[in-house]
XYZ file of C-alpha atoms in Angstrom:
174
model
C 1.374 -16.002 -17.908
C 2.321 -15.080 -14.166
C -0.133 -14.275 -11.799
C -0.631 -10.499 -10.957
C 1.425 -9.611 -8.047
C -0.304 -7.688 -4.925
C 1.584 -6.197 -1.831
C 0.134 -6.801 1.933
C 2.942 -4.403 2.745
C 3.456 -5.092 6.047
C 3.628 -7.741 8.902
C 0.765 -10.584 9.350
C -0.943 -10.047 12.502
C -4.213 -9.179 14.649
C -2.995 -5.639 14.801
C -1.998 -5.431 11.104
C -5.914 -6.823 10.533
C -4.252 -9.216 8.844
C -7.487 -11.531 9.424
C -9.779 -8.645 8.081
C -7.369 -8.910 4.741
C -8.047 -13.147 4.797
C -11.580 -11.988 4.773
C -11.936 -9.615 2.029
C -9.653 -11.577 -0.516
C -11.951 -14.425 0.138
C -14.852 -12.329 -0.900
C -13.426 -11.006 -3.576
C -11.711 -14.596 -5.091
C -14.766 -15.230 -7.197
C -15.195 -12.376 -8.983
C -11.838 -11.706 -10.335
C -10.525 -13.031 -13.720
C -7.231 -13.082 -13.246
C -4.859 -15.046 -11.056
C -3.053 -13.442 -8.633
C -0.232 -13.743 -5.529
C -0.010 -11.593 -2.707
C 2.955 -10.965 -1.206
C 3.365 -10.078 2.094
C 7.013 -8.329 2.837
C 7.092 -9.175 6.757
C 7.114 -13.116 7.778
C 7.469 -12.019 11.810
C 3.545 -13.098 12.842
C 3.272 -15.803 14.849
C 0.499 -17.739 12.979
C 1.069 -19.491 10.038
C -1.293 -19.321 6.864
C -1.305 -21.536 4.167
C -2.949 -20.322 0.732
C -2.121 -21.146 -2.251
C -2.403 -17.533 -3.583
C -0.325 -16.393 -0.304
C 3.795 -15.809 -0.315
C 5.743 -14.750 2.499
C 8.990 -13.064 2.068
C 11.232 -10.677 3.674
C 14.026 -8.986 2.645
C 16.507 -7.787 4.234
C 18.577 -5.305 1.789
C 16.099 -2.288 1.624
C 17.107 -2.213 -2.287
C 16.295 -5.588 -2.829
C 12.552 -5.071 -0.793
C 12.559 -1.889 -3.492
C 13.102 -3.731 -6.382
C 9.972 -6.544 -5.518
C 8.206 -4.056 -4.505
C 8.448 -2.246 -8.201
C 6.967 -5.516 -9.467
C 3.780 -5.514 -7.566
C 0.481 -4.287 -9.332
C -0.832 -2.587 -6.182
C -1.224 -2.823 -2.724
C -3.958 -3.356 0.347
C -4.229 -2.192 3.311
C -7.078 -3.458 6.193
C -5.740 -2.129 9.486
C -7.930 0.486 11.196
C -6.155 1.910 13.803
C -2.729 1.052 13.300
C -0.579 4.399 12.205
C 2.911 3.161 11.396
C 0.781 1.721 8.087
C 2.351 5.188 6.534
C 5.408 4.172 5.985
C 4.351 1.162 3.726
C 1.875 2.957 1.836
C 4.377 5.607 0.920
C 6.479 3.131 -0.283
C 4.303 1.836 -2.355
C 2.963 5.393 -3.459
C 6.138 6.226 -4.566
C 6.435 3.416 -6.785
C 3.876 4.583 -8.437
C 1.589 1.800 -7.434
C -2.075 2.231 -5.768
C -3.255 1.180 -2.600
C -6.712 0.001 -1.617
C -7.510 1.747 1.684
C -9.992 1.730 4.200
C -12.010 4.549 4.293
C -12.891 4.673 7.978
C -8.945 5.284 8.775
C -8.510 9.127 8.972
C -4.768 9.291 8.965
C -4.871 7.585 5.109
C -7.340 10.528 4.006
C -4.205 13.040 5.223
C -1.433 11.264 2.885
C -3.756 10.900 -0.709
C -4.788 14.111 -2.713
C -9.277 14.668 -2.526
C -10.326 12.484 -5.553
C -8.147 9.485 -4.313
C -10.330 6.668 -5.931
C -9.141 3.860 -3.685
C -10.758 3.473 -0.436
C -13.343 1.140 0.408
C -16.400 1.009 2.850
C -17.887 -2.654 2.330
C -16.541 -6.019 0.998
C -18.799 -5.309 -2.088
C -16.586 -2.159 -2.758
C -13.349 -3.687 -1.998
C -13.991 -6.854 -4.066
C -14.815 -4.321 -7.230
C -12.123 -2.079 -6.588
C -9.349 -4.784 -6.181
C -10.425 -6.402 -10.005
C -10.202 -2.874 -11.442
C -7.071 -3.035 -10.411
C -6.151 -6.730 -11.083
C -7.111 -5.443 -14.568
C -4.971 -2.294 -14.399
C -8.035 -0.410 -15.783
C -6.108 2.811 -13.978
C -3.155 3.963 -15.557
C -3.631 8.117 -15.504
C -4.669 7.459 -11.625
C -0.960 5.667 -11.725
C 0.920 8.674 -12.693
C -0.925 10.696 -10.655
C -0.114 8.940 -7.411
C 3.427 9.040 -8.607
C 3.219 12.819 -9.052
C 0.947 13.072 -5.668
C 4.411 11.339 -3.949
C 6.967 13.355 -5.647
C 5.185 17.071 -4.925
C 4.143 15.960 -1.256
C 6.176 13.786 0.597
C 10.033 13.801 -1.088
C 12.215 14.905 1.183
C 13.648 17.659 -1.031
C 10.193 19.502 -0.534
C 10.066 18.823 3.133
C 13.576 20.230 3.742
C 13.012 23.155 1.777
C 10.069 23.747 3.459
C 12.073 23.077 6.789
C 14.999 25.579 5.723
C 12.936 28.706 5.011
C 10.764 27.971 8.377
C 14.411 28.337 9.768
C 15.553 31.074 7.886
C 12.312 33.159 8.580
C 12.402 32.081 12.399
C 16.388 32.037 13.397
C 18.910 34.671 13.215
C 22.311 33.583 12.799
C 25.512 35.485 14.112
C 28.873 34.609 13.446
């Protein structure tokens, strides 16, 4: 069977924590079951790494980078202080697919709902959260993320929130 497929959604880099990511995979390796690839969606770093369970690949038709990105099992995220991280998250959020976070990042605890079960403190808790969801032991939390994404950040909500903040504020004349 294929290995489980796991989305480093961004660029590999210092400022990405890229290294931080190395780490905690590492850690977790030996306590997982399954096999697994990750695939990270931006080959621009400078270094190169050479895993076995590593696969760099960019694409450059957004639908095509949509259509992997429906195929992953979830995502991770290390960096701490890095805030265009959003962006990549939502994607994956809106795919339905979960994202283990770091819990010391503040602007992540702004995009998930209260009981988001994903972030992690220690290697311990990362390496036990990331074969829970090797194992897909999560599918309600799925379809909640989903609906999290589709009540919260589609642009249909933000614009009608936008439009009657204009309609109460603005007076039109002809």
């Amino acid at each position: 069977f294929d290995p489980e497929l796991i989305a480093f959604n961004h660029r590999f880099n210092k400022f990405t924590a890229f290294p931080d990511f190395l780490d905690l995979i590492e850690y977790a390796f030996p306590h997982t079951n399954k096999p697994f690839k990750v695939w990270v969606t931006d080959r621009s770093g400078k270094k190169r790494y050479e895993k076995e369970w590593l696969n760099f690949q960019n694409y450059s038709n957004h639908e095509e980078y949509l259509k992997k990105l429906a195929q992953v099992n979830f995502g991770v995220s290390t960096h701490a202080n890095y805030v265009m991280w959003s962006m990549s998250i939502l994607d994956l959020f809106s795919l339905g697919k979960p994202v283990l976070l770091p819990s010391k990042t503040p602007v992540f605890h702004e995009m998930v709902y209260e009981s988001y079960p994903y972030f992690y403190s220690s290697k311990e808790e990362f390496s036990e959260k990331f074969k829970m969801l090797l194992n897909r032991e999560d599918i309600d939390e799925r379809k909640k993320i989903k609906e999290w994404v589709e009540t919260h950040f589609l642009w249909e909500h933000f614009a009608d929130k936008l439009l009657a903040g204009v309609d109460e504020n603005f007076i039109f004349s002809d």
